[in-house]
Coordinates of C-alpha atoms and ligand atoms in Angstrom, one line a residue:
X102 CA -56.4 22.6 1.4
X103 CA -57.7 20.6 -1.6
X104 CA -54.1 20.5 -2.8
X105 CA -52.3 20.3 0.6
X106 CA -53.9 17.1 1.9
X107 CA -53.0 15.0 -1.2
X108 CA -49.4 16.4 -0.9
X109 CA -49.2 15.7 2.9
X110 CA -50.4 12.1 2.1
X111 CA -47.6 11.7 -0.5
X112 CA -45.2 13.1 1.8
X113 CA -46.0 11.0 4.7
X114 CA -46.1 7.6 2.6
X115 CA -42.8 8.7 1.1
X116 CA -41.3 9.2 4.7
X117 CA -42.8 5.9 5.8
X118 CA -41.3 4.1 2.8
X119 CA -37.7 5.7 3.3
X120 CA -37.9 5.0 7.1
X121 CA -39.1 1.3 6.6
X122 CA -36.5 0.9 3.8
X123 CA -33.6 2.1 6.2
X124 CA -34.7 -0.1 9.2
X125 CA -36.5 -3.2 7.8
X126 CA -34.8 -5.7 5.6
X127 CA -37.7 -5.8 3.4
X128 CA -41.0 -4.3 2.6
X129 CA -44.0 -6.2 1.3
X130 CA -45.7 -4.8 -1.9
X131 CA -48.7 -7.1 -2.4
X132 CA -47.4 -10.5 -3.2
X133 CA -43.8 -9.3 -3.6
X134 CA -41.4 -9.1 -0.9
X135 CA -38.9 -6.1 -1.8
X136 CA -35.5 -5.9 -0.3
X137 CA -34.1 -2.4 -0.4
X138 CA -30.7 -3.7 0.8
X139 CA -29.0 -7.0 0.3
X140 CA -25.6 -8.5 0.4
X141 CA -23.9 -11.5 -1.2
X142 CA -20.4 -12.8 -2.4
X143 CA -21.5 -14.3 -5.6
X144 CA -23.8 -12.0 -7.4
X145 CA -26.0 -8.9 -6.8
X146 CA -28.9 -7.5 -8.8
X147 CA -30.8 -4.3 -8.3
X148 CA -33.7 -3.3 -10.6
X149 CA -36.7 -1.5 -10.4
X150 CA -39.2 -4.4 -10.2
X151 CA -38.9 -7.4 -7.8
X152 CA -39.8 -9.8 -10.8
X153 CA -36.8 -8.4 -12.9
X154 CA -34.6 -8.8 -9.9
X155 CA -35.7 -12.4 -9.5
X156 CA -35.1 -13.0 -13.2
X157 CA -31.5 -11.6 -13.0
X158 CA -30.7 -13.6 -9.9
X159 CA -31.9 -16.9 -11.4
X160 CA -29.7 -16.3 -14.5
X161 CA -26.6 -15.5 -12.4
X162 CA -27.5 -18.8 -10.2
X163 CA -27.8 -20.6 -13.5
X164 CA -24.2 -19.8 -14.5
X165 CA -24.8 -16.7 -16.4
X166 CA -22.5 -13.7 -16.0
X167 CA -23.7 -10.2 -15.1
X168 CA -24.2 -9.4 -18.9
X169 CA -26.4 -12.5 -19.5
X170 CA -28.4 -11.3 -16.4
X171 CA -28.6 -7.8 -17.7
X172 CA -30.0 -9.0 -21.1
X173 CA -32.7 -11.0 -19.4
X174 CA -33.6 -8.3 -17.0
X175 CA -34.0 -5.8 -20.0
X176 CA -36.3 -8.1 -21.7
X177 CA -38.2 -8.9 -18.5
X178 CA -38.7 -5.3 -17.7
X179 CA -40.3 -4.7 -21.1
X180 CA -42.9 -7.0 -19.8
X181 CA -43.2 -6.4 -16.2
X182 CA -42.4 -2.8 -16.1
X183 CA -44.2 -1.2 -19.2
X184 CA -43.9 2.2 -17.9
X185 CA -40.4 2.5 -18.8
X186 CA -38.9 -1.0 -19.6
X187 CA -39.1 -1.6 -23.2
X188 CA -38.1 -3.2 -26.6
X189 CA -39.6 -0.2 -28.3
X190 CA -37.0 2.4 -26.8
X191 CA -33.6 2.6 -26.1
X192 CA -30.7 2.9 -23.5
X193 CA -27.1 3.0 -22.7
X194 CA -25.0 0.3 -20.9
X195 CA -21.7 0.5 -19.0
X196 CA -19.8 -2.8 -18.7
X197 CA -16.6 -3.4 -16.7
X198 CA -15.1 -6.7 -17.2
X199 CA -13.4 -8.8 -14.4
X200 CA -10.2 -8.0 -16.3
X201 CA -10.8 -4.3 -16.0
X202 CA -11.8 -3.2 -19.5
X203 CA -14.7 -0.8 -19.4
X204 CA -17.0 -0.5 -22.3
X205 CA -20.1 1.5 -23.1
X206 CA -22.9 0.7 -25.5
X207 CA -25.1 3.4 -27.2
X208 CA -28.4 1.9 -28.1
X209 CA -30.3 5.2 -28.0
X210 CA -33.2 5.6 -30.5
X211 CA -32.5 7.9 -33.6
X212 CA -34.7 10.0 -35.7
X213 CA -36.5 8.4 -38.7
X214 CA -34.9 9.3 -42.1
X215 CA -37.9 11.3 -42.8
X216 CA -37.7 13.5 -39.8
X217 CA -36.8 17.3 -40.3
X218 CA -35.7 20.2 -38.2
X219 CA -39.0 21.9 -38.2
X220 CA -41.3 18.9 -37.9
X221 CA -42.9 20.0 -34.6
X222 CA -43.3 23.7 -35.4
X223 CA -46.6 25.3 -36.4
X224 CA -46.8 28.1 -39.0
X225 CA -45.8 30.7 -36.6
X226 CA -42.7 28.6 -35.7
X227 CA -44.0 27.6 -32.1
X228 CA -43.5 24.1 -31.0
X229 CA -46.5 21.9 -31.0
X230 CA -45.5 19.9 -28.0
X231 CA -48.1 17.2 -28.1
X232 CA -46.8 15.9 -31.5
X233 CA -43.4 15.0 -30.0
X234 CA -44.9 13.5 -26.8
X235 CA -48.0 11.6 -27.8
X236 CA -48.6 9.3 -30.7
X237 CA -46.9 8.1 -33.9
X238 CA -44.8 11.2 -34.6
X239 CA -43.1 11.2 -31.2
X240 CA -41.5 7.8 -31.9
X241 CA -37.8 7.3 -32.6
X242 CA -36.3 4.3 -34.1
X243 CA -35.9 1.7 -31.2
X244 CA -32.5 0.7 -30.5
X245 CA -33.0 -1.9 -27.3
X246 CA -33.1 -5.3 -29.2
X247 CA -30.0 -4.4 -31.5
X248 CA -28.3 -3.3 -28.3
X249 CA -28.9 -6.3 -26.3
X250 CA -27.8 -8.6 -29.3
X251 CA -24.6 -6.5 -29.3
X252 CA -24.2 -6.9 -25.8
X253 CA -24.6 -10.7 -26.0
X254 CA -22.2 -11.1 -28.8
X255 CA -19.4 -9.3 -27.1
X256 CA -19.8 -10.4 -23.3
X257 CA -22.6 -13.0 -23.1
X258 CA -22.2 -16.5 -21.9
X259 CA -25.5 -18.2 -21.9
X260 CA -27.4 -18.9 -25.1
X261 CA -29.6 -16.0 -26.3
X262 CA -32.8 -18.1 -26.1
X263 CA -32.3 -18.8 -22.4
X264 CA -32.1 -15.2 -21.6
X265 CA -35.5 -14.3 -23.6
X266 CA -37.3 -17.1 -21.8
X267 CA -38.3 -15.5 -18.5
X268 CA -39.7 -12.4 -20.3
X269 CA -41.7 -14.7 -22.7
X270 CA -43.1 -16.4 -19.6
X271 CA -44.0 -13.2 -17.9
X272 CA -45.9 -12.1 -21.2
X273 CA -47.7 -15.2 -21.7
X274 CA -48.6 -16.3 -18.2
X275 CA -49.1 -12.7 -16.9
X276 CA -47.8 -11.2 -13.6
X277 CA -49.5 -9.6 -10.8
X278 CA -49.5 -5.7 -10.6
X279 CA -48.0 -3.8 -7.8
X280 CA -49.9 -0.8 -6.5
X281 CA -47.5 1.5 -8.3
X282 CA -48.1 -0.3 -11.6
X283 CA -51.8 -0.6 -11.3
X284 CA -52.0 3.3 -10.5
X285 CA -49.8 4.4 -13.3
X286 CA -51.8 2.2 -15.9
X287 CA -55.1 3.5 -14.7
X288 CA -53.8 7.1 -14.8
X289 CA -52.6 6.8 -18.2
X290 CA -55.8 5.0 -19.5
X291 CA -57.3 8.0 -21.4
X292 CA -54.2 8.6 -23.3
X293 CA -53.8 5.1 -24.2
X294 CA -57.5 5.2 -25.7
X295 CA -56.7 8.3 -27.3
X296 CA -53.8 7.1 -29.1
X297 CA -54.7 3.5 -30.1
X298 CA -57.3 2.3 -32.4
X299 CA -57.3 -1.1 -30.6
X300 CA -58.0 -2.3 -27.0
X301 CA -54.4 -2.5 -25.8
X302 CA -53.5 -4.8 -22.9
X303 CA -52.7 -1.6 -20.6
X304 CA -56.5 -0.6 -20.4
X305 CA -58.7 -2.6 -18.4
X306 CA -62.1 -3.3 -20.0
X307 CA -65.4 -1.6 -19.1
X308 CA -63.5 1.3 -17.8
X309 CA -62.7 -0.7 -14.6
X310 CA -59.6 0.3 -12.4
X311 CA -56.7 -1.8 -12.2
X312 CA -56.0 -3.1 -8.7
X313 CA -52.9 -4.3 -7.0
X314 CA -52.9 -8.1 -7.6
X315 CA -54.6 -8.1 -10.9
X316 CA -52.9 -10.1 -13.6
X317 CA -51.5 -8.4 -16.7
X318 CA -51.0 -10.8 -19.7
X319 CA -49.6 -9.5 -23.0
X320 CA -50.0 -12.5 -25.5
X321 CA -49.0 -10.2 -28.6
X322 CA -45.7 -9.2 -26.9
X323 CA -45.1 -12.9 -25.9
X324 CA -45.2 -13.8 -29.5
X325 CA -42.8 -11.0 -30.5
X326 CA -40.4 -12.1 -27.8
X327 CA -40.5 -15.6 -29.1
X328 CA -39.6 -14.3 -32.7
X329 CA -36.7 -12.4 -31.1
X330 CA -35.8 -15.5 -29.3
X331 CA -35.6 -17.5 -32.7
X332 CA -34.2 -14.9 -35.0
X333 CA -32.2 -12.4 -32.8
X334 CA -32.5 -8.8 -33.6
X335 CA -33.8 -9.6 -37.3
X336 CA -36.7 -10.9 -35.5
X337 CA -37.4 -7.2 -34.6
X338 CA -36.0 -5.1 -37.3
X339 CA -37.0 -7.4 -40.1
X340 CA -40.0 -9.7 -40.9
X341 CA -43.5 -9.6 -39.5
X342 CA -42.7 -7.6 -36.3
X343 CA -41.0 -4.8 -38.3
X344 CA -44.0 -4.9 -40.7
X345 CA -46.3 -4.4 -37.8
X346 CA -44.5 -1.3 -36.6
X347 CA -44.5 0.2 -40.0
X348 CA -48.2 -0.4 -40.5
X349 CA -48.7 1.2 -37.1
X350 CA -46.9 4.1 -38.2
X351 CA -48.7 4.6 -41.6
X352 CA -52.1 4.3 -39.8
X353 CA -51.2 7.2 -37.5
X354 CA -49.0 9.3 -39.7
X355 CA -45.7 8.2 -38.2
X356 CA -42.3 8.4 -39.9
X357 CA -40.6 5.0 -39.2
X358 CA -39.9 3.0 -42.4
X359 CA -38.8 -0.6 -43.1
X360 CA -35.4 0.9 -44.0
X361 CA -35.2 2.7 -40.8
X362 CA -35.6 -0.3 -38.8
X363 CA -33.3 -2.4 -40.9
X364 CA -30.5 0.1 -40.9
X365 CA -30.6 0.8 -37.0
X366 CA -27.2 0.1 -35.3
X367 CA -26.1 0.1 -31.8
X368 CA -22.8 1.7 -31.3
X369 CA -19.9 1.0 -28.9
X370 CA -18.4 4.2 -27.6
X371 CA -15.6 5.2 -25.3
X372 CA -17.0 6.1 -21.9
X373 CA -16.3 9.5 -20.1
X374 CA -13.4 8.7 -17.8
X375 CA -12.0 11.0 -15.1
X376 CA -10.6 11.0 -11.6
X377 CA -12.2 12.3 -8.6
X378 CA -10.1 13.0 -5.5
X379 CA -12.7 12.7 -2.6
X380 CA -12.0 14.8 0.4
X381 CA -11.4 11.3 2.3
X382 CA -8.1 11.2 0.4
X383 CA -9.5 8.2 -1.9
X384 CA -9.0 8.7 -5.6
X385 CA -12.0 7.3 -7.5
X386 CA -12.0 6.7 -11.4
X387 CA -15.4 7.3 -12.7
X388 CA -16.7 6.1 -15.9
X389 CA -19.9 7.2 -17.3
X390 CA -21.7 7.6 -20.7
X391 CA -20.3 9.9 -23.4
X392 CA -22.6 11.7 -25.9
X393 CA -25.2 11.4 -27.2
X394 CA -25.7 11.4 -23.4
X395 CA -24.8 14.5 -21.4
X396 CA -24.7 12.3 -18.4
X397 CA -20.8 11.6 -18.2
X398 CA -19.9 15.3 -19.0
X399 CA -22.2 16.9 -16.7
X400 CA -20.7 14.5 -13.8
X401 CA -17.2 15.1 -14.9
X402 CA -17.8 18.9 -15.0
X403 CA -19.5 19.2 -11.5
X404 CA -17.1 17.0 -9.9
X405 CA -14.1 18.5 -11.7
X406 CA -15.3 22.0 -10.3
X407 CA -15.9 20.6 -6.9
X408 CA -12.3 19.1 -6.8
X409 CA -10.9 22.6 -6.9
X410 CA -12.5 23.4 -3.7
X411 CA -10.1 22.8 -0.7
X412 CA -10.5 19.6 1.1
X413 CA -10.6 21.5 4.3
X414 CA -13.7 23.3 3.2
X415 CA -15.5 20.0 2.5
X416 CA -14.3 18.7 5.8
X417 CA -15.2 21.8 7.8
X418 CA -18.6 22.0 6.2
X419 CA -19.5 18.3 6.1
X420 CA -22.7 18.8 7.9
X421 CA -23.3 22.3 6.6
X422 CA -26.1 21.6 4.4
X423 CA -26.5 25.1 3.2
X424 CA -22.8 25.2 1.9
X425 CA -23.3 21.8 0.3
X426 CA -26.4 22.8 -1.4
X427 CA -24.8 26.0 -2.8
X428 CA -21.8 24.1 -4.1
X429 CA -23.9 21.7 -5.9
X430 CA -26.5 23.9 -7.2
X431 CA -23.9 26.5 -8.5
X432 CA -21.8 23.9 -10.3
X433 CA -24.8 22.3 -11.8
X434 CA -25.9 25.5 -13.0
X435 CA -22.9 26.0 -15.0
X436 CA -22.6 22.4 -16.3
X437 CA -26.2 22.5 -17.7
X438 CA -25.5 25.8 -19.2
X439 CA -22.8 24.1 -21.3
X440 CA -25.1 21.2 -21.8
X441 CA -27.7 23.3 -23.6
X442 CA -25.2 24.7 -26.1
X443 CA -22.5 22.1 -26.7
X444 CA -24.0 18.7 -26.5
X445 CA -25.9 16.5 -29.1
X446 CA -25.1 13.6 -31.2
X447 CA -21.3 13.4 -31.8
X448 CA -21.9 11.8 -35.2
X449 CA -23.7 15.0 -36.3
X450 CA -22.0 17.7 -34.3
X451 CA -18.5 18.4 -33.2
X452 CA -18.7 18.4 -29.5
X453 CA -15.9 20.3 -27.8
X454 CA -15.4 17.3 -25.3
X455 CA -11.8 18.0 -24.6
X456 CA -12.3 21.6 -23.9
X457 CA -15.4 21.1 -21.7
X458 CA -13.4 18.6 -19.5
X459 CA -10.4 20.7 -19.4
X460 CA -9.1 21.0 -15.8
X461 CA -8.1 24.6 -16.1
X462 CA -11.4 25.4 -17.8
X463 CA -13.2 23.9 -14.9
X464 CA -11.1 25.7 -12.5
X465 CA -11.8 29.0 -14.1
X466 CA -15.6 28.3 -14.6
X467 CA -16.0 27.7 -10.8
X468 CA -13.0 29.4 -9.1
X469 CA -13.9 29.0 -5.4
X470 CA -16.6 27.6 -3.2
X471 CA -19.6 29.5 -3.7
X472 CA -20.9 31.3 -0.6
X473 CA -23.3 34.5 -0.7
X474 CA -26.1 35.5 -3.0
X475 CA -27.4 33.0 -5.6
X476 CA -26.2 33.6 -9.2
X477 CA -28.8 34.5 -11.6
X478 CA -29.1 32.1 -14.4
X479 CA -29.6 35.1 -16.9
X480 CA -26.1 36.2 -15.8
X481 CA -24.4 32.9 -16.8
X482 CA -24.3 31.1 -19.9
X483 CA -22.2 28.7 -21.8
X484 CA -18.5 28.9 -21.0
X485 CA -16.6 28.5 -24.2
X486 CA -18.1 31.3 -26.3
X487 CA -19.4 31.1 -29.8
X488 CA -23.2 30.8 -28.6
X489 CA -25.4 29.9 -31.2
X490 CA -28.6 29.2 -29.3
X491 CA -31.1 32.1 -28.3
X492 CA -33.0 31.2 -25.4
X493 CA -36.8 31.6 -26.0
X494 CA -39.1 33.5 -23.7
X495 CA -40.8 30.3 -22.5
X496 CA -37.4 28.7 -21.6
X497 CA -38.4 28.7 -17.9
X498 CA -41.1 26.2 -18.1
X499 CA -41.3 23.4 -15.5
X500 CA -40.6 19.7 -16.2
X501 CA -43.8 17.9 -17.0
X502 CA -42.9 14.2 -16.9
X503 CA -41.4 12.3 -14.1
X504 CA -42.1 8.5 -14.1
X505 CA -40.0 8.0 -17.1
X506 CA -36.9 5.7 -17.7
X507 CA -35.5 3.1 -15.5
X508 CA -32.2 1.6 -14.4
X509 CA -30.9 -1.9 -13.3
X510 CA -27.4 -2.9 -12.2
X511 CA -25.7 -6.3 -11.7
X512 CA -22.4 -7.5 -10.4
X513 CA -21.4 -11.1 -10.6
X514 CA -19.1 -13.2 -8.4
X515 CA -16.2 -12.9 -10.9
X516 CA -16.4 -9.0 -10.9
X517 CA -18.0 -8.3 -14.0
X518 CA -20.2 -5.1 -13.7
X519 CA -23.2 -4.0 -15.7
X520 CA -25.0 -0.6 -15.3
X521 CA -27.8 0.0 -17.7
X522 CA -30.3 2.8 -17.9
X523 CA -33.1 2.3 -20.5
X524 CA -36.1 4.3 -21.4
X525 CA -39.2 5.0 -23.5
X526 CA -38.8 8.6 -22.4
X527 CA -42.1 9.6 -20.8
X528 CA -44.2 7.2 -18.8
X529 CA -45.3 4.6 -21.4
X530 CA -43.5 6.5 -24.0
X531 CA -45.8 7.7 -26.9
X532 CA -48.6 5.5 -25.5
X533 CA -48.7 4.0 -28.9
X534 CA -49.0 0.2 -28.8
X535 CA -48.2 -1.7 -32.0
X536 CA -51.3 -3.8 -32.9
X537 CA -50.2 -7.5 -33.7
X538 CA -46.8 -7.2 -32.0
X539 CA -47.8 -5.6 -28.6
X540 CA -44.8 -3.4 -28.5
X541 CA -45.0 0.0 -26.7
X542 CA -43.2 2.7 -28.6
X543 CA -41.1 5.4 -27.1
X544 CA -41.6 9.2 -27.4
X545 CA -37.8 10.0 -27.3
X546 CA -38.2 12.5 -30.3
X547 CA -39.1 14.9 -27.5
X548 CA -35.5 14.8 -26.3
X549 CA -34.4 16.6 -29.4
X550 CA -34.5 20.5 -29.3
X551 CA -37.7 20.9 -31.5
X552 CA -36.9 24.6 -31.8
X553 CA -33.5 25.5 -30.2
X554 CA -34.0 27.6 -27.1
X555 CA -37.3 26.2 -26.3
X556 CA -37.8 23.8 -23.3
X557 CA -38.7 20.0 -23.9
X558 CA -40.9 18.0 -21.4
X559 CA -38.0 18.3 -18.8
X560 CA -37.8 21.9 -19.0
X561 CA -34.5 21.5 -20.6
X562 CA -33.5 23.8 -23.3
X563 CA -30.9 22.8 -26.1
X564 CA -29.2 24.5 -28.9
X565 CA -28.5 23.5 -32.7
X566 CA -26.2 20.7 -31.5
X567 CA -29.4 18.9 -30.6
X568 CA -31.6 20.0 -33.5
X569 CA -33.7 17.3 -35.4
X570 CA -31.9 15.8 -38.1
X571 CA -32.7 12.5 -40.0
X572 CA -31.0 9.5 -38.3
X573 CA -29.6 11.7 -35.6
X574 CA -29.6 10.4 -32.1
X575 CA -31.5 12.9 -29.6
X576 CA -29.5 14.2 -26.6
X577 CA -29.9 12.1 -23.3
X578 CA -29.2 12.7 -19.7
X579 CA -29.0 9.0 -18.9
X580 CA -25.9 8.3 -16.7
X581 CA -25.1 4.7 -15.9
X582 CA -21.8 5.0 -14.0
X583 CA -19.2 2.5 -12.8
X584 CA -16.6 3.8 -10.3
X585 CA -13.4 2.2 -9.3
X586 CA -11.0 2.9 -6.3
X587 CA -7.5 3.7 -7.1
X588 CA -5.1 1.5 -4.8
X589 CA -1.5 2.2 -4.8
X590 CA 0.4 -0.6 -6.2
X591 CA 4.2 -1.1 -7.2
X592 CA 3.1 -0.2 -10.9
X593 CA 1.6 3.0 -9.6
X594 CA -2.1 2.2 -9.0
X595 CA -4.5 -0.6 -9.4
X596 CA -8.3 -0.1 -10.1
X597 CA -10.8 -2.0 -7.8
X598 CA -14.3 -2.1 -8.7
X599 CA -16.1 0.0 -6.0
X600 CA -19.6 1.1 -7.1
X601 CA -22.3 1.2 -9.7
X602 CA -24.9 3.8 -9.8
X603 CA -27.7 5.0 -12.0
X604 CA -31.3 6.2 -12.1
X605 CA -34.2 7.4 -14.1
X606 CA -35.4 11.1 -13.9
X607 CA -35.0 12.7 -17.2
X608 CA -32.9 16.1 -16.5
X609 CA -32.6 15.4 -12.9
X610 CA -30.5 12.0 -13.8
X611 CA -27.0 13.4 -13.6
X612 CA -27.5 15.4 -10.4
X613 CA -29.1 12.3 -8.5
X614 CA -26.1 10.1 -9.7
X615 CA -24.0 13.0 -8.4
X616 CA -25.6 13.1 -5.0
X617 CA -25.5 9.3 -4.5
X618 CA -21.8 9.4 -5.6
X619 CA -21.3 11.9 -2.8
X620 CA -23.1 9.9 -0.2
X621 CA -21.1 6.9 -1.1
X622 CA -17.6 8.3 -1.4
X623 CA -17.5 11.4 0.8
X624 CA -20.3 10.8 3.4
X625 CA -19.6 7.0 3.8
X626 CA -23.3 6.1 3.4
X627 CA -24.3 2.4 2.7
X628 CA -25.9 2.0 -0.9
X629 CA -29.3 1.9 0.8
X630 CA -28.8 5.0 2.8
X631 CA -27.2 6.9 -0.2
X632 CA -30.2 6.0 -2.6
X633 CA -32.8 6.9 0.0
X634 CA -31.4 10.2 0.8
X635 CA -33.8 13.0 -0.3
X636 CA -32.4 14.8 -3.3
X637 CA -32.5 18.2 -5.0
X638 CA -31.6 19.5 -8.5
X639 CA -30.7 22.6 -10.5
X640 CA -30.5 22.7 -14.4
X641 CA -29.7 26.5 -15.2
X642 CA -33.3 26.9 -16.6
X643 CA -35.7 27.0 -14.9
X644 CA -33.7 29.2 -12.5
X645 CA -34.9 27.3 -9.5
X646 CA -33.9 24.5 -6.9
X647 CA -36.2 21.5 -7.7
X648 CA -36.2 19.8 -4.1
X649 CA -37.9 16.6 -2.8
X650 CA -40.3 17.7 0.1
X651 CA -38.1 16.4 2.7
X652 CA -34.7 17.4 1.1
X653 CA -34.3 20.9 2.1
X654 CA -35.5 21.7 5.7
X655 CA -37.8 24.6 6.2
X656 CA -35.2 26.5 7.9
X657 CA -32.6 26.0 5.0
X658 CA -35.2 27.0 2.6
X659 CA -35.5 30.2 4.5
X660 CA -31.9 30.7 4.4
X661 CA -31.6 29.9 0.7
X662 CA -34.6 32.2 0.0
X663 CA -32.7 35.2 1.6
X664 CA -29.9 34.4 -0.6
X665 CA -32.2 34.7 -3.7
X666 CA -32.7 31.0 -4.5
X667 CA -36.2 29.8 -5.5
X668 CA -37.2 26.4 -4.4
X669 CA -39.7 24.4 -6.2
X670 CA -41.0 21.2 -4.4
X671 CA -41.6 17.8 -5.9
X672 CA -42.7 14.6 -4.7
X673 CA -39.8 12.3 -6.0
X674 CA -36.6 12.7 -7.9
X675 CA -35.3 9.7 -9.5
X676 CA -35.2 6.1 -8.4
X677 CA -31.5 5.2 -7.9
X678 CA -30.0 1.6 -7.8
X679 CA -26.4 1.2 -6.6
X680 CA -24.1 -1.7 -5.7
X681 CA -21.0 -1.3 -3.6
X682 CA -18.1 -3.8 -3.8
X683 CA -16.4 -3.7 -0.3
X684 CA -12.7 -4.0 0.0
X685 CA -13.2 -7.5 1.0
X686 CA -15.3 -8.4 -2.1
X687 CA -18.7 -8.5 -0.5
X688 CA -21.3 -7.0 -2.8
X689 CA -23.9 -4.6 -1.2
X690 CA -27.0 -3.6 -3.2
X691 CA -29.2 -0.6 -2.4
X692 CA -32.5 0.0 -4.1
X693 CA -34.5 3.0 -3.9
X694 CA -37.4 3.3 -1.5
X695 CA -39.4 5.6 -3.9
X696 CA -40.6 2.7 -6.0
X697 CA -41.0 -1.1 -6.1
X698 CA -37.1 -1.2 -6.7
X699 CA -35.5 -4.3 -5.2
X700 CA -32.0 -5.7 -4.4
X701 CA -31.2 -9.4 -4.2
X702 CA -27.8 -11.2 -3.7
X703 CA -26.4 -14.4 -2.8
Ligands
LIG927 N1 -35.3 10.4 -22.1 C1 -34.6 10.7 -21.0 C2 -33.1 10.9 -21.3 O1 -32.8 10.3 -22.3 O2 -32.4 11.7 -20.7

């Protein structure tokens, strides 16, 4: 009963938020009015925090393009959304220009040069989880500031200084906490105290509890942001800010050196690109993130497998929830098995991308729609052979962190689109805050396979492809995705911008993005409906369907149980943001009702 009541309370509050999001134009969170759905002709911003959405919209209204707005949002989130927004972490951005070029930027963290394959193993070869999750040894070399500078140099229009100013104002003047922010900070107070030798801004003094409406000021972070405003990325990777990071590392036996910071580079990569023929007969071109994220490959594999199911099956089973769940779960199981063996940093490991995405491979991997008993994960594995990874006995452990990572997306009136997922990894990353510069540092090192075959904090297992090596990027699941509609034209076909989608959620990111894509393209849902719809997820191991409380109805759960599926209930999966560009050019934003996420357009 003690456990049951809070769960019921959570379920009821989630249901209320989802229902209100679908039927009310906005919800009030303390002093913030949060719109879950918005439309406009000239610009659309969807982000996880109302203040960041406001910053993005003001940049657009002030003459900035989608990329300018994205840069200003990224820095604003580092202040007003410290659980995941960051300058001490990293991310991936997908960008489509109004001319139709699609680019992707990898500003993922990388391992310090002193990192080593066995750095998290004890004398018996067992992973010491806490070292890769909490404190200085968990921190990868941050990529965000270099990423933003690269983006600004290539696609930005307004001056760099203009884009930093809103974040500086938020950090120095302070801002009012929402109930979600205040609960999160209070819940992590002990860990902040455990890790830091100084009173960080995130712990309220005299053991008091943060309340909604309290003001959070971050004067040290404001000073750091001013330095970045004046000196660009050198203001972070060199000079006094870099020195403060290295001092913090030395104080806590961390590994990041002056040289690690100075030599960090963000990398432009070719996105994963594939066509998806929806059963509605529209063909969509999907662009998502390539390795070192697994997101694009998982999406391409799952949709590539589903594309071999006859259209008539999809149409006949449109409302057959059981059929749909089985197709998704079984294709996800196969894609995550491949992920575990073949994916890692492409600059360190030769990833068989062509073979993994080959249409005949995907057809043979999932030959028919799956009906009947559940497939046992022990009986399927990576599909290309040559397995090097041995699954460790504890590989069935549960995901442990959920409030991690964040996503925002912008489309401007010219048709430029930005879709960015950025992260500290776990909630507030390593919880280590740099004294003097106020930077919250990531715990992204936990995304490596600390011991190939053993699970990380998401329960994900990985192979040697994702083993720790100096300067290597850890495998991610982040899946910022841009979708165009192929319209027949005299030249063959023309691409029209159709949707942007992305979410936080660790290992559940690609499957949340997938379900929202299906909602938008197959089921004809609006962005607000598609992002609100309850979700479920399978990742090969643990061999279970992770399901939001209201996602799989009890009757369906019983049917799935009879077929041999195990269902594990979870309060929330992801916080998806999506924008639709209608055929007439109207921009429609949908913000996830699971958080403070908000959409605004004009
Ligand atoms: N840290 C979560 C991810 O990169 O997928």
